């Protein structure tokens, strides 16, 4: 979106990002990974995002990976260890979400 004209319609990429972030739990997952400042295993993400089911978390992680916001690393251990971490674009989005959280706490603190 250009900074000069705020009435400019969203680009397809901007629309896709907003739709991805609108999916339930997605922002929670990004913030949980952002807070860890590193990689996390599936169970650690699930613990950080209280109330999310295995199926939904798995689906959201796959979607975020497909969109390039996080990467999945499979370590050849026994048992196999799978970790997730934010990519550079994912860190940018999570950082923006973190900033929005700070603004919300300042403006809407109840």
Backbone as JSON Lines, residues from 0, in Angstrom:
{"i":0,"aa":"X","n":[0.85,-1.17,0.0],"ca":[0.0,0.0,0.0],"c":[0.89,1.23,0.0]}
{"i":1,"aa":"X","n":[0.56,2.18,-0.83],"ca":[1.36,3.39,-0.88],"c":[1.04,4.27,0.32]}
{"i":2,"aa":"X","n":[2.01,5.07,0.73],"ca":[1.81,5.92,1.9],"c":[1.08,7.2,1.55]}
{"i":3,"aa":"X","n":[1.06,7.6,0.26],"ca":[0.45,8.85,-0.13],"c":[-1.07,8.83,-0.16]}
{"i":4,"aa":"X","n":[-1.66,7.76,-0.64],"ca":[-3.1,7.71,-0.82],"c":[-3.67,6.53,-0.03]}
{"i":5,"aa":"X","n":[-4.28,6.8,1.09],"ca":[-4.8,5.75,1.97],"c":[-6.03,5.06,1.41]}
{"i":6,"aa":"X","n":[-6.67,5.65,0.38],"ca":[-7.86,5.03,-0.17],"c":[-7.53,4.01,-1.26]}
{"i":7,"aa":"X","n":[-6.25,3.81,-1.53],"ca":[-5.84,2.84,-2.54],"c":[-6.24,1.45,-2.07]}
{"i":8,"aa":"X","n":[-6.89,0.68,-2.95],"ca":[-7.28,-0.68,-2.56],"c":[-6.05,-1.52,-2.2]}
{"i":9,"aa":"X","n":[-6.29,-2.51,-1.39],"ca":[-5.2,-3.41,-1.01],"c":[-4.76,-4.23,-2.22]}
{"i":10,"aa":"X","n":[-3.47,-4.51,-2.26],"ca":[-2.94,-5.38,-3.31],"c":[-3.35,-6.81,-2.99]}
{"i":11,"aa":"X","n":[-3.26,-7.71,-3.96],"ca":[-3.57,-9.11,-3.67],"c":[-2.68,-9.69,-2.57]}
{"i":12,"aa":"X","n":[-1.42,-9.31,-2.54],"ca":[-0.51,-9.81,-1.49],"c":[-0.95,-9.31,-0.12]}
{"i":13,"aa":"X","n":[-1.34,-8.05,-0.03],"ca":[-1.81,-7.5,1.25],"c":[-3.09,-8.18,1.69]}
{"i":14,"aa":"X","n":[-3.98,-8.42,0.76],"ca":[-5.23,-9.12,1.07],"c":[-4.94,-10.53,1.56]}
{"i":15,"aa":"X","n":[-4.03,-11.23,0.9],"ca":[-3.66,-12.59,1.32],"c":[-3.09,-12.6,2.73]}
{"i":16,"aa":"X","n":[-2.23,-11.64,3.04],"ca":[-1.64,-11.58,4.38],"c":[-2.71,-11.33,5.43]}
{"i":17,"aa":"X","n":[-3.6,-10.39,5.16],"ca":[-4.67,-10.1,6.12],"c":[-5.56,-11.31,6.31]}
{"i":18,"aa":"X","n":[-5.89,-12.02,5.25],"ca":[-6.71,-13.22,5.37],"c":[-5.98,-14.29,6.18]}
{"i":19,"aa":"X","n":[-4.68,-14.44,5.94],"ca":[-3.9,-15.43,6.7],"c":[-3.9,-15.08,8.18]}
{"i":20,"aa":"X","n":[-3.69,-13.81,8.5],"ca":[-3.65,-13.39,9.9],"c":[-5.02,-13.45,10.56]}
{"i":21,"aa":"X","n":[-6.07,-13.4,9.76],"ca":[-7.42,-13.44,10.29],"c":[-7.85,-14.83,10.74]}
{"i":22,"aa":"X","n":[-7.16,-15.84,10.26],"ca":[-7.5,-17.21,10.65],"c":[-7.28,-17.36,12.16]}
{"i":23,"aa":"X","n":[-8.24,-17.98,12.81],"ca":[-8.17,-18.13,14.25],"c":[-6.86,-18.8,14.66]}
{"i":24,"aa":"X","n":[-6.23,-18.28,15.67],"ca":[-5.0,-18.76,16.3],"c":[-3.73,-18.34,15.59]}
{"i":25,"aa":"X","n":[-3.81,-17.86,14.37],"ca":[-2.6,-17.55,13.61],"c":[-1.75,-16.5,14.3]}
{"i":26,"aa":"X","n":[-2.37,-15.42,14.73],"ca":[-1.59,-14.36,15.39],"c":[-0.99,-14.87,16.7]}
{"i":27,"aa":"X","n":[-1.71,-15.73,17.41],"ca":[-1.2,-16.3,18.65],"c":[0.06,-17.13,18.38]}
{"i":28,"aa":"X","n":[0.02,-17.9,17.32],"ca":[1.16,-18.74,16.95],"c":[2.37,-17.87,16.6]}
{"i":29,"aa":"X","n":[2.15,-16.86,15.79],"ca":[3.25,-15.96,15.4],"c":[3.84,-15.26,16.62]}
{"i":30,"aa":"X","n":[2.98,-14.8,17.52],"ca":[3.47,-14.14,18.74],"c":[4.22,-15.11,19.64]}
{"i":31,"aa":"X","n":[3.76,-16.34,19.73],"ca":[4.45,-17.35,20.55],"c":[5.84,-17.63,19.99]}
{"i":32,"aa":"X","n":[5.94,-17.75,18.68],"ca":[7.25,-17.97,18.07],"c":[8.14,-16.74,18.19]}
{"i":33,"aa":"X","n":[7.55,-15.58,18.09],"ca":[8.31,-14.33,18.23],"c":[8.86,-14.19,19.65]}
{"i":34,"aa":"X","n":[8.07,-14.56,20.62],"ca":[8.49,-14.46,22.02],"c":[9.64,-15.41,22.33]}
{"i":35,"aa":"X","n":[9.7,-16.52,21.64],"ca":[10.74,-17.52,21.92],"c":[12.09,-17.11,21.36]}
{"i":36,"aa":"X","n":[12.09,-16.2,20.37],"ca":[13.32,-15.74,19.73],"c":[14.21,-16.89,19.28]}
{"i":37,"aa":"X","n":[13.58,-17.93,18.82],"ca":[14.31,-19.09,18.33],"c":[13.32,-20.1,17.8]}
{"i":38,"aa":"X","n":[13.72,-21.35,17.83],"ca":[12.82,-22.37,17.32],"c":[12.06,-23.03,18.47]}
{"i":39,"aa":"X","n":[10.9,-23.56,18.13],"ca":[10.07,-24.26,19.11],"c":[9.54,-25.53,18.49]}
{"i":40,"aa":"X","n":[9.36,-26.52,19.34],"ca":[8.73,-27.76,18.91],"c":[7.22,-27.59,18.95]}
{"i":41,"aa":"X","n":[6.52,-28.5,18.28],"ca":[5.07,-28.47,18.19],"c":[4.45,-28.37,19.59]}
{"i":42,"aa":"X","n":[4.89,-29.21,20.5],"ca":[4.31,-29.23,21.85],"c":[4.56,-27.93,22.6]}
{"i":43,"aa":"X","n":[5.69,-27.3,22.35],"ca":[5.99,-26.02,23.0],"c":[5.08,-24.91,22.47]}
{"i":44,"aa":"X","n":[4.81,-24.94,21.18],"ca":[3.89,-23.96,20.6],"c":[2.49,-24.19,21.16]}
{"i":45,"aa":"X","n":[2.08,-25.46,21.21],"ca":[0.75,-25.78,21.72],"c":[0.61,-25.36,23.19]}
{"i":46,"aa":"X","n":[1.64,-25.51,23.95],"ca":[1.63,-25.09,25.35],"c":[1.52,-23.56,25.46]}
{"i":47,"aa":"X","n":[2.19,-22.85,24.56],"ca":[2.17,-21.39,24.59],"c":[0.85,-20.82,24.09]}
{"i":48,"aa":"X","n":[0.15,-21.56,23.26],"ca":[-1.13,-21.13,22.7],"c":[-2.22,-22.0,23.33]}
{"i":49,"aa":"X","n":[-2.54,-21.7,24.55],"ca":[-3.5,-22.5,25.31],"c":[-4.85,-22.57,24.61]}
{"i":50,"aa":"X","n":[-5.37,-23.78,24.49],"ca":[-6.7,-23.99,23.93],"c":[-6.72,-24.42,22.48]}
{"i":51,"aa":"X","n":[-5.59,-24.38,21.8],"ca":[-5.56,-24.77,20.39],"c":[-5.46,-26.3,20.28]}
{"i":52,"aa":"X","n":[-6.19,-26.88,19.35],"ca":[-6.16,-28.33,19.18],"c":[-4.96,-28.73,18.31]}
{"i":53,"aa":"X","n":[-4.6,-30.02,18.39],"ca":[-3.51,-30.54,17.56],"c":[-3.78,-30.31,16.08]}
{"i":54,"aa":"X","n":[-5.01,-30.61,15.67],"ca":[-5.38,-30.51,14.26],"c":[-5.28,-29.07,13.75]}
{"i":55,"aa":"X","n":[-5.8,-28.14,14.52],"ca":[-5.77,-26.73,14.1],"c":[-4.34,-26.21,14.1]}
{"i":56,"aa":"X","n":[-3.56,-26.54,15.12],"ca":[-2.17,-26.08,15.16],"c":[-1.41,-26.63,13.97]}
{"i":57,"aa":"X","n":[-1.58,-27.9,13.67],"ca":[-0.9,-28.51,12.53],"c":[-1.29,-27.81,11.23]}
{"i":58,"aa":"X","n":[-2.56,-27.52,11.07],"ca":[-3.05,-26.85,9.88],"c":[-2.49,-25.44,9.77]}
{"i":59,"aa":"X","n":[-2.47,-24.69,10.86],"ca":[-1.97,-23.31,10.84],"c":[-0.47,-23.29,10.57]}
{"i":60,"aa":"X","n":[0.26,-24.21,11.16],"ca":[1.71,-24.27,10.93],"c":[2.0,-24.56,9.46]}
{"i":61,"aa":"X","n":[1.26,-25.49,8.87],"ca":[1.45,-25.81,7.45],"c":[1.12,-24.6,6.58]}
{"i":62,"aa":"X","n":[0.05,-23.89,6.91],"ca":[-0.33,-22.7,6.15],"c":[0.75,-21.62,6.25]}
{"i":63,"aa":"X","n":[1.22,-21.36,7.46],"ca":[2.25,-20.34,7.66],"c":[3.56,-20.72,6.97]}
{"i":64,"aa":"X","n":[3.87,-22.0,6.97],"ca":[5.07,-22.45,6.25],"c":[4.88,-22.24,4.75]}
{"i":65,"aa":"X","n":[3.71,-22.59,4.24],"ca":[3.43,-22.41,2.82],"c":[3.48,-20.96,2.38]}
{"i":66,"aa":"X","n":[3.15,-20.06,3.28],"ca":[3.17,-18.63,2.97],"c":[4.55,-18.01,3.21]}
{"i":67,"aa":"X","n":[5.48,-18.81,3.7],"ca":[6.85,-18.32,3.89],"c":[7.07,-17.53,5.17]}
{"i":68,"aa":"X","n":[6.13,-17.65,6.13],"ca":[6.27,-16.9,7.38],"c":[7.01,-17.7,8.45]}
{"i":69,"aa":"X","n":[7.07,-19.0,8.3],"ca":[7.87,-19.81,9.22],"c":[8.5,-20.95,8.46]}
{"i":70,"aa":"X","n":[9.55,-21.49,9.05],"ca":[10.22,-22.63,8.44],"c":[10.14,-23.81,9.39]}
{"i":71,"aa":"X","n":[10.15,-24.97,8.81],"ca":[10.05,-26.23,9.55],"c":[11.36,-26.97,9.36]}
{"i":72,"aa":"X","n":[11.97,-27.38,10.46],"ca":[13.24,-28.08,10.39],"c":[13.07,-29.48,10.97]}
{"i":73,"aa":"X","n":[13.44,-30.48,10.19],"ca":[13.34,-31.87,10.64],"c":[14.75,-32.37,10.92]}
{"i":74,"aa":"X","n":[15.01,-32.71,12.19],"ca":[16.33,-33.21,12.58],"c":[16.3,-34.74,12.52]}
{"i":75,"aa":"X","n":[17.35,-35.28,11.98],"ca":[17.45,-36.73,11.82],"c":[17.86,-37.37,13.15]}
{"i":76,"aa":"X","n":[16.99,-37.3,14.12],"ca":[17.24,-37.9,15.43],"c":[16.24,-39.03,15.63]}
{"i":77,"aa":"X","n":[16.41,-39.77,16.69],"ca":[15.44,-40.81,17.04],"c":[14.86,-40.49,18.39]}
{"i":78,"aa":"X","n":[13.61,-40.2,18.53],"ca":[12.66,-39.98,17.44],"c":[12.96,-38.68,16.7]}
{"i":79,"aa":"X","n":[12.37,-38.54,15.54],"ca":[12.59,-37.35,14.71],"c":[12.17,-36.12,15.5]}
{"i":80,"aa":"X","n":[13.0,-35.08,15.43],"ca":[12.69,-33.81,16.1],"c":[12.33,-32.78,15.03]}
{"i":81,"aa":"X","n":[11.13,-32.21,15.16],"ca":[10.68,-31.18,14.24],"c":[10.54,-29.88,15.01]}
{"i":82,"aa":"X","n":[11.18,-28.83,14.48],"ca":[11.08,-27.52,15.11],"c":[10.61,-26.51,14.08]}
{"i":83,"aa":"X","n":[10.02,-25.44,14.6],"ca":[9.5,-24.35,13.76],"c":[10.13,-23.05,14.22]}
{"i":84,"aa":"X","n":[10.42,-22.2,13.24],"ca":[10.9,-20.87,13.6],"c":[10.47,-19.88,12.53]}
{"i":85,"aa":"X","n":[10.38,-18.63,12.92],"ca":[9.96,-17.59,12.0],"c":[11.04,-17.33,10.95]}
{"i":86,"aa":"X","n":[10.6,-17.07,9.74],"ca":[11.51,-16.62,8.69],"c":[11.67,-15.11,8.86]}
{"i":87,"aa":"X","n":[12.47,-14.51,8.03],"ca":[12.65,-13.06,8.11],"c":[11.32,-12.32,7.91]}
{"i":88,"aa":"X","n":[10.52,-12.66,6.88],"ca":[9.22,-11.99,6.76],"c":[8.31,-12.31,7.95]}
{"i":89,"aa":"X","n":[8.4,-13.52,8.47],"ca":[7.6,-13.89,9.64],"c":[7.96,-13.08,10.86]}
{"i":90,"aa":"X","n":[9.27,-12.81,11.03],"ca":[9.71,-11.97,12.16],"c":[9.17,-10.55,12.01]}
{"i":91,"aa":"X","n":[9.15,-10.05,10.78],"ca":[8.62,-8.71,10.55],"c":[7.14,-8.63,10.89]}
{"i":92,"aa":"X","n":[6.38,-9.63,10.45],"ca":[4.95,-9.65,10.74],"c":[4.72,-9.8,12.24]}
{"i":93,"aa":"X","n":[5.45,-10.7,12.88],"ca":[5.29,-10.92,14.32],"c":[5.71,-9.68,15.12]}
{"i":94,"aa":"X","n":[6.72,-8.99,14.65],"ca":[7.15,-7.76,15.31],"c":[6.04,-6.71,15.23]}
{"i":95,"aa":"X","n":[5.41,-6.6,14.06],"ca":[4.29,-5.66,13.9],"c":[3.14,-6.05,14.82]}
{"i":96,"aa":"X","n":[2.86,-7.34,14.93],"ca":[1.79,-7.81,15.82],"c":[2.14,-7.5,17.28]}
{"i":97,"aa":"X","n":[3.39,-7.67,17.62],"ca":[3.84,-7.36,18.98],"c":[3.65,-5.88,19.28]}
{"i":98,"aa":"X","n":[3.96,-5.05,18.3],"ca":[3.76,-3.61,18.47],"c":[2.27,-3.29,18.62]}
{"i":99,"aa":"X","n":[1.43,-3.92,17.82],"ca":[-0.02,-3.72,17.95],"c":[-0.51,-4.13,19.33]}
{"i":100,"aa":"X","n":[0.06,-5.19,19.86],"ca":[-0.3,-5.64,21.21],"c":[0.05,-4.56,22.23]}
{"i":101,"aa":"X","n":[1.22,-3.95,22.09],"ca":[1.64,-2.89,23.01],"c":[0.7,-1.68,22.92]}
{"i":102,"aa":"X","n":[0.32,-1.32,21.7],"ca":[-0.6,-0.2,21.51],"c":[-1.96,-0.53,22.13]}
{"i":103,"aa":"X","n":[-2.43,-1.72,21.93],"ca":[-3.72,-2.13,22.5],"c":[-3.68,-2.07,24.03]}
{"i":104,"aa":"X","n":[-2.58,-2.53,24.62],"ca":[-2.47,-2.5,26.08],"c":[-2.42,-1.07,26.61]}
{"i":105,"aa":"X","n":[-1.82,-0.18,25.83],"ca":[-1.76,1.22,26.24],"c":[-3.1,1.92,26.08]}
{"i":106,"aa":"X","n":[-3.73,1.71,24.94],"ca":[-4.97,2.44,24.62],"c":[-6.24,1.81,25.19]}
{"i":107,"aa":"X","n":[-6.24,0.5,25.31],"ca":[-7.46,-0.19,25.68],"c":[-7.33,-0.98,26.98]}
{"i":108,"aa":"X","n":[-6.34,-0.64,27.78],"ca":[-6.12,-1.35,29.04],"c":[-7.34,-1.16,29.93]}
{"i":109,"aa":"X","n":[-7.95,-2.27,30.27],"ca":[-9.17,-2.2,31.09],"c":[-8.88,-2.48,32.54]}
